[in-house]
């Protein structure tokens, strides 16, 4: 898995697991070996399987963040309806 994290530009996770599958430590090791390339992770699992927390160079989006963005767009659109 860590080898794939070093090579990928984006990762989409959608698995059923009660515990994180990708740890902050694994992300940090992968980022260190990526030569400065950023990594985007979209975690569609419930509960999330990518361990929460900031890792420089990693953009992590989960279902809660997606729902928040959708709600903001709905609110913005509703405000534009005459």
mmCIF file as gemmi writes it, N, C-alpha and C atoms, coordinates in Angstrom:
data_model
loop_
_atom_site.group_PDB
_atom_site.id
_atom_site.type_symbol
_atom_site.label_atom_id
_atom_site.label_alt_id
_atom_site.label_comp_id
_atom_site.label_asym_id
_atom_site.label_entity_id
_atom_site.label_seq_id
_atom_site.pdbx_PDB_ins_code
_atom_site.Cartn_x
_atom_site.Cartn_y
_atom_site.Cartn_z
_atom_site.occupancy
_atom_site.B_iso_or_equiv
_atom_site.pdbx_formal_charge
_atom_site.auth_seq_id
_atom_site.auth_asym_id
_atom_site.pdbx_PDB_model_num
ATOM 1 N N . UNK Axp A 1 ? 0.827 -1.197 0 1 0 ? 1 A 1
ATOM 2 C CA . UNK Axp A 1 ? 0 0 0 1 0 ? 1 A 1
ATOM 3 C C . UNK Axp A 1 ? 0.87 1.259 0 1 0 ? 1 A 1
ATOM 4 N N . UNK Axp A 2 ? 1.918 1.256 0.8 1 0 ? 2 A 1
ATOM 5 C CA . UNK Axp A 2 ? 2.773 2.45 0.846 1 0 ? 2 A 1
ATOM 6 C C . UNK Axp A 2 ? 3.467 2.69 -0.485 1 0 ? 2 A 1
ATOM 7 N N . UNK Axp A 3 ? 3.826 1.635 -1.192 1 0 ? 3 A 1
ATOM 8 C CA . UNK Axp A 3 ? 4.438 1.8 -2.514 1 0 ? 3 A 1
ATOM 9 C C . UNK Axp A 3 ? 3.452 2.476 -3.458 1 0 ? 3 A 1
ATOM 10 N N . UNK Axp A 4 ? 2.18 2.106 -3.385 1 0 ? 4 A 1
ATOM 11 C CA . UNK Axp A 4 ? 1.154 2.73 -4.224 1 0 ? 4 A 1
ATOM 12 C C . UNK Axp A 4 ? 0.97 4.197 -3.847 1 0 ? 4 A 1
ATOM 13 N N . UNK Axp A 5 ? 1.037 4.513 -2.557 1 0 ? 5 A 1
ATOM 14 C CA . UNK Axp A 5 ? 0.911 5.905 -2.111 1 0 ? 5 A 1
ATOM 15 C C . UNK Axp A 5 ? 2.061 6.764 -2.626 1 0 ? 5 A 1
ATOM 16 N N . UNK Axp A 6 ? 3.233 6.172 -2.751 1 0 ? 6 A 1
ATOM 17 C CA . UNK Axp A 6 ? 4.375 6.918 -3.283 1 0 ? 6 A 1
ATOM 18 C C . UNK Axp A 6 ? 4.214 7.226 -4.764 1 0 ? 6 A 1
ATOM 19 N N . UNK Axp A 7 ? 3.51 6.373 -5.504 1 0 ? 7 A 1
ATOM 20 C CA . UNK Axp A 7 ? 3.397 6.517 -6.953 1 0 ? 7 A 1
ATOM 21 C C . UNK Axp A 7 ? 2.159 7.281 -7.415 1 0 ? 7 A 1
ATOM 22 N N . UNK Axp A 8 ? 1.063 7.169 -6.689 1 0 ? 8 A 1
ATOM 23 C CA . UNK Axp A 8 ? -0.229 7.727 -7.123 1 0 ? 8 A 1
ATOM 24 C C . UNK Axp A 8 ? -0.27 9.241 -6.965 1 0 ? 8 A 1
ATOM 25 N N . UNK Axp A 9 ? -1.048 9.893 -7.82 1 0 ? 9 A 1
ATOM 26 C CA . UNK Axp A 9 ? -1.328 11.32 -7.659 1 0 ? 9 A 1
ATOM 27 C C . UNK Axp A 9 ? -2.612 11.524 -6.872 1 0 ? 9 A 1
ATOM 28 N N . UNK Axp A 10 ? -3.526 10.556 -6.993 1 0 ? 10 A 1
ATOM 29 C CA . UNK Axp A 10 ? -4.798 10.614 -6.275 1 0 ? 10 A 1
ATOM 30 C C . UNK Axp A 10 ? -5.18 9.198 -5.855 1 0 ? 10 A 1
ATOM 31 N N . UNK Axp A 11 ? -5.823 9.103 -4.695 1 0 ? 11 A 1
ATOM 32 C CA . UNK Axp A 11 ? -6.266 7.821 -4.16 1 0 ? 11 A 1
ATOM 33 C C . UNK Axp A 11 ? -7.73 7.965 -3.77 1 0 ? 11 A 1
ATOM 34 N N . UNK Axp A 12 ? -8.545 6.997 -4.176 1 0 ? 12 A 1
ATOM 35 C CA . UNK Axp A 12 ? -9.944 6.962 -3.76 1 0 ? 12 A 1
ATOM 36 C C . UNK Axp A 12 ? -10.137 5.707 -2.929 1 0 ? 12 A 1
ATOM 37 N N . UNK Axp A 13 ? -10.58 5.882 -1.685 1 0 ? 13 A 1
ATOM 38 C CA . UNK Axp A 13 ? -10.807 4.761 -0.77 1 0 ? 13 A 1
ATOM 39 C C . UNK Axp A 13 ? -12.303 4.566 -0.581 1 0 ? 13 A 1
ATOM 40 N N . UNK Axp A 14 ? -12.738 3.336 -0.687 1 0 ? 14 A 1
ATOM 41 C CA . UNK Axp A 14 ? -14.137 2.993 -0.418 1 0 ? 14 A 1
ATOM 42 C C . UNK Axp A 14 ? -14.158 1.552 0.075 1 0 ? 14 A 1
ATOM 43 N N . UNK Axp A 15 ? -13.851 1.382 1.348 1 0 ? 15 A 1
ATOM 44 C CA . UNK Axp A 15 ? -13.79 0.044 1.935 1 0 ? 15 A 1
ATOM 45 C C . UNK Axp A 15 ? -14.565 0.016 3.246 1 0 ? 15 A 1
ATOM 46 N N . UNK Axp A 16 ? -14.945 -1.182 3.647 1 0 ? 16 A 1
ATOM 47 C CA . UNK Axp A 16 ? -15.618 -1.36 4.934 1 0 ? 16 A 1
ATOM 48 C C . UNK Axp A 16 ? -14.58 -1.846 5.937 1 0 ? 16 A 1
ATOM 49 N N . UNK Axp A 17 ? -14.238 -0.986 6.878 1 0 ? 17 A 1
ATOM 50 C CA . UNK Axp A 17 ? -13.274 -1.346 7.915 1 0 ? 17 A 1
ATOM 51 C C . UNK Axp A 17 ? -13.59 -0.534 9.161 1 0 ? 17 A 1
ATOM 52 N N . UNK Axp A 18 ? -13.599 -1.18 10.316 1 0 ? 18 A 1
ATOM 53 C CA . UNK Axp A 18 ? -13.888 -0.441 11.547 1 0 ? 18 A 1
ATOM 54 C C . UNK Axp A 18 ? -12.716 0.423 12.017 1 0 ? 18 A 1
ATOM 55 N N . UNK Axp A 19 ? -11.541 0.228 11.427 1 0 ? 19 A 1
ATOM 56 C CA . UNK Axp A 19 ? -10.344 0.968 11.846 1 0 ? 19 A 1
ATOM 57 C C . UNK Axp A 19 ? -9.653 1.56 10.621 1 0 ? 19 A 1
ATOM 58 N N . UNK Axp A 20 ? -8.84 2.592 10.823 1 0 ? 20 A 1
ATOM 59 C CA . UNK Axp A 20 ? -8.116 3.176 9.692 1 0 ? 20 A 1
ATOM 60 C C . UNK Axp A 20 ? -7.255 2.147 8.957 1 0 ? 20 A 1
ATOM 61 N N . UNK Axp A 21 ? -7.218 2.267 7.643 1 0 ? 21 A 1
ATOM 62 C CA . UNK Axp A 21 ? -6.406 1.396 6.796 1 0 ? 21 A 1
ATOM 63 C C . UNK Axp A 21 ? -5.111 2.114 6.412 1 0 ? 21 A 1
ATOM 64 N N . UNK Axp A 22 ? -5.181 3.445 6.324 1 0 ? 22 A 1
ATOM 65 C CA . UNK Axp A 22 ? -4.011 4.251 5.995 1 0 ? 22 A 1
ATOM 66 C C . UNK Axp A 22 ? -3.735 5.179 7.175 1 0 ? 22 A 1
ATOM 67 N N . UNK Axp A 23 ? -2.598 4.999 7.799 1 0 ? 23 A 1
ATOM 68 C CA . UNK Axp A 23 ? -2.245 5.794 8.986 1 0 ? 23 A 1
ATOM 69 C C . UNK Axp A 23 ? -1.539 7.085 8.593 1 0 ? 23 A 1
ATOM 70 N N . UNK Axp A 24 ? -1.521 8.042 9.508 1 0 ? 24 A 1
ATOM 71 C CA . UNK Axp A 24 ? -0.756 9.277 9.3 1 0 ? 24 A 1
ATOM 72 C C . UNK Axp A 24 ? 0.717 8.969 9.072 1 0 ? 24 A 1
ATOM 73 N N . UNK Axp A 25 ? 1.23 7.991 9.805 1 0 ? 25 A 1
ATOM 74 C CA . UNK Axp A 25 ? 2.641 7.633 9.671 1 0 ? 25 A 1
ATOM 75 C C . UNK Axp A 25 ? 2.944 7.103 8.266 1 0 ? 25 A 1
ATOM 76 N N . UNK Axp A 26 ? 2.042 6.263 7.723 1 0 ? 26 A 1
ATOM 77 C CA . UNK Axp A 26 ? 2.231 5.73 6.361 1 0 ? 26 A 1
ATOM 78 C C . UNK Axp A 26 ? 2.181 6.864 5.346 1 0 ? 26 A 1
ATOM 79 N N . UNK Axp A 27 ? 1.274 7.807 5.542 1 0 ? 27 A 1
ATOM 80 C CA . UNK Axp A 27 ? 1.196 8.959 4.635 1 0 ? 27 A 1
ATOM 81 C C . UNK Axp A 27 ? 2.462 9.788 4.703 1 0 ? 27 A 1
ATOM 82 N N . UNK Axp A 28 ? 2.956 10.019 5.909 1 0 ? 28 A 1
ATOM 83 C CA . UNK Axp A 28 ? 4.169 10.821 6.074 1 0 ? 28 A 1
ATOM 84 C C . UNK Axp A 28 ? 5.363 10.156 5.392 1 0 ? 28 A 1
ATOM 85 N N . UNK Axp A 29 ? 5.48 8.839 5.532 1 0 ? 29 A 1
ATOM 86 C CA . UNK Axp A 29 ? 6.581 8.131 4.875 1 0 ? 29 A 1
ATOM 87 C C . UNK Axp A 29 ? 6.448 8.216 3.361 1 0 ? 29 A 1
ATOM 88 N N . UNK Axp A 30 ? 5.234 8.046 2.851 1 0 ? 30 A 1
ATOM 89 C CA . UNK Axp A 30 ? 5.016 8.103 1.405 1 0 ? 30 A 1
ATOM 90 C C . UNK Axp A 30 ? 5.327 9.489 0.861 1 0 ? 30 A 1
ATOM 91 N N . UNK Axp A 31 ? 4.881 10.526 1.552 1 0 ? 31 A 1
ATOM 92 C CA . UNK Axp A 31 ? 5.122 11.903 1.103 1 0 ? 31 A 1
ATOM 93 C C . UNK Axp A 31 ? 6.62 12.208 1.091 1 0 ? 31 A 1
ATOM 94 N N . UNK Axp A 32 ? 7.318 11.738 2.083 1 0 ? 32 A 1
ATOM 95 C CA . UNK Axp A 32 ? 8.762 11.97 2.163 1 0 ? 32 A 1
ATOM 96 C C . UNK Axp A 32 ? 9.473 11.429 0.911 1 0 ? 32 A 1
ATOM 97 N N . UNK Axp A 33 ? 8.972 10.323 0.367 1 0 ? 33 A 1
ATOM 98 C CA . UNK Axp A 33 ? 9.605 9.674 -0.784 1 0 ? 33 A 1
ATOM 99 C C . UNK Axp A 33 ? 9.029 10.114 -2.13 1 0 ? 33 A 1
ATOM 100 N N . UNK Axp A 34 ? 8.12 11.089 -2.149 1 0 ? 34 A 1
ATOM 101 C CA . UNK Axp A 34 ? 7.452 11.502 -3.385 1 0 ? 34 A 1
ATOM 102 C C . UNK Axp A 34 ? 8.158 12.658 -4.099 1 0 ? 34 A 1
ATOM 103 N N . UNK Axp A 35 ? 9.211 13.166 -3.531 1 0 ? 35 A 1
ATOM 104 C CA . UNK Axp A 35 ? 9.93 14.252 -4.183 1 0 ? 35 A 1
ATOM 105 C C . UNK Axp A 35 ? 9.149 15.546 -4.279 1 0 ? 35 A 1
ATOM 106 N N . UNK Axp A 36 ? 8.319 15.816 -3.283 1 0 ? 36 A 1
ATOM 107 C CA . UNK Axp A 36 ? 7.568 17.07 -3.26 1 0 ? 36 A 1
ATOM 108 C C . UNK Axp A 36 ? 6.247 17.042 -4.003 1 0 ? 36 A 1
ATOM 109 N N . UNK Axp A 37 ? 5.903 15.932 -4.647 1 0 ? 37 A 1
ATOM 110 C CA . UNK Axp A 37 ? 4.605 15.853 -5.346 1 0 ? 37 A 1
ATOM 111 C C . UNK Axp A 37 ? 3.48 15.722 -4.323 1 0 ? 37 A 1
ATOM 112 N N . UNK Axp A 38 ? 2.418 16.524 -4.468 1 0 ? 38 A 1
ATOM 113 C CA . UNK Axp A 38 ? 1.288 16.417 -3.536 1 0 ? 38 A 1
ATOM 114 C C . UNK Axp A 38 ? 0.466 15.155 -3.804 1 0 ? 38 A 1
ATOM 115 N N . UNK Axp A 39 ? -0.31 14.758 -2.823 1 0 ? 39 A 1
ATOM 116 C CA . UNK Axp A 39 ? -1.18 13.588 -2.917 1 0 ? 39 A 1
ATOM 117 C C . UNK Axp A 39 ? -2.582 13.989 -2.482 1 0 ? 39 A 1
ATOM 118 N N . UNK Axp A 40 ? -3.578 13.627 -3.269 1 0 ? 40 A 1
ATOM 119 C CA . UNK Axp A 40 ? -4.978 13.874 -2.92 1 0 ? 40 A 1
ATOM 120 C C . UNK Axp A 40 ? -5.639 12.54 -2.611 1 0 ? 40 A 1
ATOM 121 N N . UNK Axp A 41 ? -6.319 12.478 -1.468 1 0 ? 41 A 1
ATOM 122 C CA . UNK Axp A 41 ? -7.022 11.259 -1.062 1 0 ? 41 A 1
ATOM 123 C C . UNK Axp A 41 ? -8.488 11.594 -0.851 1 0 ? 41 A 1
ATOM 124 N N . UNK Axp A 42 ? -9.358 10.851 -1.522 1 0 ? 42 A 1
ATOM 125 C CA . UNK Axp A 42 ? -10.798 10.971 -1.342 1 0 ? 42 A 1
ATOM 126 C C . UNK Axp A 42 ? -11.239 9.701 -0.615 1 0 ? 42 A 1
ATOM 127 N N . UNK Axp A 43 ? -11.692 9.868 0.614 1 0 ? 43 A 1
ATOM 128 C CA . UNK Axp A 43 ? -12.09 8.737 1.459 1 0 ? 43 A 1
ATOM 129 C C . UNK Axp A 43 ? -13.612 8.661 1.496 1 0 ? 43 A 1
ATOM 130 N N . UNK Axp A 44 ? -14.176 7.72 0.744 1 0 ? 44 A 1
ATOM 131 C CA . UNK Axp A 44 ? -15.628 7.555 0.665 1 0 ? 44 A 1
ATOM 132 C C . UNK Axp A 44 ? -16.139 6.509 1.65 1 0 ? 44 A 1
ATOM 133 N N . UNK Axp A 45 ? -15.274 6.017 2.502 1 0 ? 45 A 1
ATOM 134 C CA . UNK Axp A 45 ? -15.635 4.965 3.453 1 0 ? 45 A 1
ATOM 135 C C . UNK Axp A 45 ? -16.38 5.553 4.643 1 0 ? 45 A 1
ATOM 136 N N . UNK Axp A 46 ? -17.207 4.726 5.244 1 0 ? 46 A 1
ATOM 137 C CA . UNK Axp A 46 ? -17.929 5.118 6.444 1 0 ? 46 A 1
ATOM 138 C C . UNK Axp A 46 ? -17.83 3.974 7.432 1 0 ? 46 A 1
ATOM 139 N N . UNK Axp A 47 ? -17.087 4.125 8.511 1 0 ? 47 A 1
ATOM 140 C CA . UNK Axp A 47 ? -16.346 5.308 8.918 1 0 ? 47 A 1
ATOM 141 C C . UNK Axp A 47 ? -15.106 5.497 8.036 1 0 ? 47 A 1
ATOM 142 N N . UNK Axp A 48 ? -14.527 6.703 8.086 1 0 ? 48 A 1
ATOM 143 C CA . UNK Axp A 48 ? -13.343 6.97 7.266 1 0 ? 48 A 1
ATOM 144 C C . UNK Axp A 48 ? -12.211 5.98 7.577 1 0 ? 48 A 1
ATOM 145 N N . UNK Axp A 49 ? -11.454 5.606 6.542 1 0 ? 49 A 1
ATOM 146 C CA . UNK Axp A 49 ? -10.356 4.648 6.735 1 0 ? 49 A 1
ATOM 147 C C . UNK Axp A 49 ? -8.976 5.286 6.575 1 0 ? 49 A 1
ATOM 148 N N . UNK Axp A 50 ? -8.954 6.57 6.255 1 0 ? 50 A 1
ATOM 149 C CA . UNK Axp A 50 ? -7.69 7.3 6.217 1 0 ? 50 A 1
ATOM 150 C C . UNK Axp A 50 ? -7.616 8.07 7.52 1 0 ? 50 A 1
ATOM 151 N N . UNK Axp A 51 ? -6.573 7.804 8.289 1 0 ? 51 A 1
ATOM 152 C CA . UNK Axp A 51 ? -6.455 8.41 9.61 1 0 ? 51 A 1
ATOM 153 C C . UNK Axp A 51 ? -6.455 9.934 9.496 1 0 ? 51 A 1
ATOM 154 N N . UNK Axp A 52 ? -7.286 10.56 10.307 1 0 ? 52 A 1
ATOM 155 C CA . UNK Axp A 52 ? -7.414 12.015 10.285 1 0 ? 52 A 1
ATOM 156 C C . UNK Axp A 52 ? -6.149 12.66 10.824 1 0 ? 52 A 1
ATOM 157 N N . UNK Axp A 53 ? -5.912 13.869 10.375 1 0 ? 53 A 1
ATOM 158 C CA . UNK Axp A 53 ? -4.762 14.624 10.831 1 0 ? 53 A 1
ATOM 159 C C . UNK Axp A 53 ? -4.048 15.243 9.655 1 0 ? 53 A 1
ATOM 160 N N . UNK Axp A 54 ? -3.324 16.296 9.938 1 0 ? 54 A 1
ATOM 161 C CA . UNK Axp A 54 ? -2.605 17.018 8.892 1 0 ? 54 A 1
ATOM 162 C C . UNK Axp A 54 ? -1.285 16.338 8.573 1 0 ? 54 A 1
ATOM 163 N N . UNK Axp A 55 ? -1.078 16.098 7.3 1 0 ? 55 A 1
ATOM 164 C CA . UNK Axp A 55 ? 0.217 15.65 6.802 1 0 ? 55 A 1
ATOM 165 C C . UNK Axp A 55 ? 0.551 16.583 5.653 1 0 ? 55 A 1
ATOM 166 N N . UNK Axp A 56 ? 1.654 17.306 5.771 1 0 ? 56 A 1
ATOM 167 C CA . UNK Axp A 56 ? 2.041 18.262 4.731 1 0 ? 56 A 1
ATOM 168 C C . UNK Axp A 56 ? 2.143 17.554 3.387 1 0 ? 56 A 1
ATOM 169 N N . UNK Axp A 57 ? 1.505 18.141 2.374 1 0 ? 57 A 1
ATOM 170 C CA . UNK Axp A 57 ? 1.546 17.571 1.04 1 0 ? 57 A 1
ATOM 171 C C . UNK Axp A 57 ? 0.378 16.661 0.723 1 0 ? 57 A 1
ATOM 172 N N . UNK Axp A 58 ? -0.484 16.406 1.717 1 0 ? 58 A 1
ATOM 173 C CA . UNK Axp A 58 ? -1.635 15.521 1.516 1 0 ? 58 A 1
ATOM 174 C C . UNK Axp A 58 ? -2.917 16.325 1.668 1 0 ? 58 A 1
ATOM 175 N N . UNK Axp A 59 ? -3.768 16.241 0.655 1 0 ? 59 A 1
ATOM 176 C CA . UNK Axp A 59 ? -5.112 16.803 0.754 1 0 ? 59 A 1
ATOM 177 C C . UNK Axp A 59 ? -6.054 15.626 0.947 1 0 ? 59 A 1
ATOM 178 N N . UNK Axp A 60 ? -6.761 15.615 2.067 1 0 ? 60 A 1
ATOM 179 C CA . UNK Axp A 60 ? -7.663 14.518 2.412 1 0 ? 60 A 1
ATOM 180 C C . UNK Axp A 60 ? -9.087 15.038 2.412 1 0 ? 60 A 1
ATOM 181 N N . UNK Axp A 61 ? -9.947 14.382 1.632 1 0 ? 61 A 1
ATOM 182 C CA . UNK Axp A 61 ? -11.359 14.752 1.56 1 0 ? 61 A 1
ATOM 183 C C . UNK Axp A 61 ? -12.163 13.521 1.964 1 0 ? 61 A 1
ATOM 184 N N . UNK Axp A 62 ? -13.065 13.691 2.931 1 0 ? 62 A 1
ATOM 185 C CA . UNK Axp A 62 ? -13.917 12.572 3.332 1 0 ? 62 A 1
ATOM 186 C C . UNK Axp A 62 ? -15.381 12.931 3.097 1 0 ? 62 A 1
ATOM 187 N N . UNK Axp A 63 ? -16.276 12.013 3.437 1 0 ? 63 A 1
ATOM 188 C CA . UNK Axp A 63 ? -17.697 12.242 3.176 1 0 ? 63 A 1
ATOM 189 C C . UNK Axp A 63 ? -18.233 13.461 3.913 1 0 ? 63 A 1
ATOM 190 N N . UNK Axp A 64 ? -17.758 13.714 5.124 1 0 ? 64 A 1
ATOM 191 C CA . UNK Axp A 64 ? -18.223 14.883 5.876 1 0 ? 64 A 1
ATOM 192 C C . UNK Axp A 64 ? -17.834 16.173 5.152 1 0 ? 64 A 1
ATOM 193 N N . UNK Axp A 65 ? -16.614 16.219 4.631 1 0 ? 65 A 1
ATOM 194 C CA . UNK Axp A 65 ? -16.163 17.412 3.896 1 0 ? 65 A 1
ATOM 195 C C . UNK Axp A 65 ? -16.955 17.582 2.608 1 0 ? 65 A 1
ATOM 196 N N . UNK Axp A 66 ? -17.228 16.479 1.923 1 0 ? 66 A 1
ATOM 197 C CA . UNK Axp A 66 ? -18.028 16.56 0.696 1 0 ? 66 A 1
ATOM 198 C C . UNK Axp A 66 ? -19.443 17.039 0.998 1 0 ? 66 A 1
ATOM 199 N N . UNK Axp A 67 ? -20.04 16.525 2.068 1 0 ? 67 A 1
ATOM 200 C CA . UNK Axp A 67 ? -21.392 16.943 2.448 1 0 ? 67 A 1
ATOM 201 C C . UNK Axp A 67 ? -21.416 18.424 2.803 1 0 ? 67 A 1
ATOM 202 N N . UNK Axp A 68 ? -20.404 18.888 3.498 1 0 ? 68 A 1
ATOM 203 C CA . UNK Axp A 68 ? -20.309 20.302 3.856 1 0 ? 68 A 1
ATOM 204 C C . UNK Axp A 68 ? -20.256 21.163 2.589 1 0 ? 68 A 1
ATOM 205 N N . UNK Axp A 69 ? -19.454 20.76 1.632 1 0 ? 69 A 1
ATOM 206 C CA . UNK Axp A 69 ? -19.336 21.515 0.38 1 0 ? 69 A 1
ATOM 207 C C . UNK Axp A 69 ? -20.657 21.511 -0.389 1 0 ? 69 A 1
ATOM 208 N N . UNK Axp A 70 ? -21.321 20.365 -0.439 1 0 ? 70 A 1
ATOM 209 C CA . UNK Axp A 70 ? -22.618 20.278 -1.121 1 0 ? 70 A 1
ATOM 210 C C . UNK Axp A 70 ? -23.633 21.195 -0.454 1 0 ? 70 A 1
ATOM 211 N N . UNK Axp A 71 ? -23.666 21.208 0.879 1 0 ? 71 A 1
ATOM 212 C CA . UNK Axp A 71 ? -24.608 22.057 1.602 1 0 ? 71 A 1
ATOM 213 C C . UNK Axp A 71 ? -24.33 23.53 1.347 1 0 ? 71 A 1
ATOM 214 N N . UNK Axp A 72 ? -23.06 23.92 1.313 1 0 ? 72 A 1
ATOM 215 C CA . UNK Axp A 72 ? -22.715 25.315 1.003 1 0 ? 72 A 1
ATOM 216 C C . UNK Axp A 72 ? -23.213 25.699 -0.384 1 0 ? 72 A 1
ATOM 217 N N . UNK Axp A 73 ? -23.053 24.822 -1.349 1 0 ? 73 A 1
ATOM 218 C CA . UNK Axp A 73 ? -23.523 25.111 -2.706 1 0 ? 73 A 1
ATOM 219 C C . UNK Axp A 73 ? -25.044 25.188 -2.758 1 0 ? 73 A 1
ATOM 220 N N . UNK Axp A 74 ? -25.726 24.299 -2.035 1 0 ? 74 A 1
ATOM 221 C CA . UNK Axp A 74 ? -27.193 24.344 -1.984 1 0 ? 74 A 1
ATOM 222 C C . UNK Axp A 74 ? -27.669 25.664 -1.386 1 0 ? 74 A 1
ATOM 223 N N . UNK Axp A 75 ? -27.038 26.073 -0.292 1 0 ? 75 A 1
ATOM 224 C CA . UNK Axp A 75 ? -27.397 27.332 0.358 1 0 ? 75 A 1
ATOM 225 C C . UNK Axp A 75 ? -27.175 28.514 -0.573 1 0 ? 75 A 1
ATOM 226 N N . UNK Axp A 76 ? -26.053 28.509 -1.281 1 0 ? 76 A 1
ATOM 227 C CA . UNK Axp A 76 ? -25.744 29.582 -2.219 1 0 ? 76 A 1
ATOM 228 C C . UNK Axp A 76 ? -26.788 29.621 -3.328 1 0 ? 76 A 1
ATOM 229 N N . UNK Axp A 77 ? -27.132 28.473 -3.864 1 0 ? 77 A 1
ATOM 230 C CA . UNK Axp A 77 ? -28.129 28.415 -4.94 1 0 ? 77 A 1
ATOM 231 C C . UNK Axp A 77 ? -29.506 28.838 -4.451 1 0 ? 77 A 1
ATOM 232 N N . UNK Axp A 78 ? -29.858 28.414 -3.239 1 0 ? 78 A 1
ATOM 233 C CA . UNK Axp A 78 ? -31.174 28.771 -2.7 1 0 ? 78 A 1
ATOM 234 C C . UNK Axp A 78 ? -31.277 30.286 -2.535 1 0 ? 78 A 1
ATOM 235 N N . UNK Axp A 79 ? -30.178 30.943 -2.207 1 0 ? 79 A 1
ATOM 236 C CA . UNK Axp A 79 ? -30.178 32.385 -2.07 1 0 ? 79 A 1
ATOM 237 C C . UNK Axp A 79 ? -30.319 33.127 -3.392 1 0 ? 79 A 1
ATOM 238 N N . UNK Axp A 80 ? -30.101 32.435 -4.48 1 0 ? 80 A 1
ATOM 239 C CA . UNK Axp A 80 ? -30.205 33.049 -5.799 1 0 ? 80 A 1
ATOM 240 C C . UNK Axp A 80 ? -31.585 32.875 -6.426 1 0 ? 80 A 1
ATOM 241 N N . UNK Axp A 81 ? -32.435 32.094 -5.8 1 0 ? 81 A 1
ATOM 242 C CA . UNK Axp A 81 ? -33.78 31.867 -6.323 1 0 ? 81 A 1
ATOM 243 C C . UNK Axp A 81 ? -34.657 33.066 -5.959 1 0 ? 81 A 1
ATOM 244 N N . UNK Axp A 82 ? -35.287 33.692 -6.972 1 0 ? 82 A 1
ATOM 245 C CA . UNK Axp A 82 ? -36.136 34.864 -6.683 1 0 ? 82 A 1
ATOM 246 C C . UNK Axp A 82 ? -37.432 34.493 -5.983 1 0 ? 82 A 1
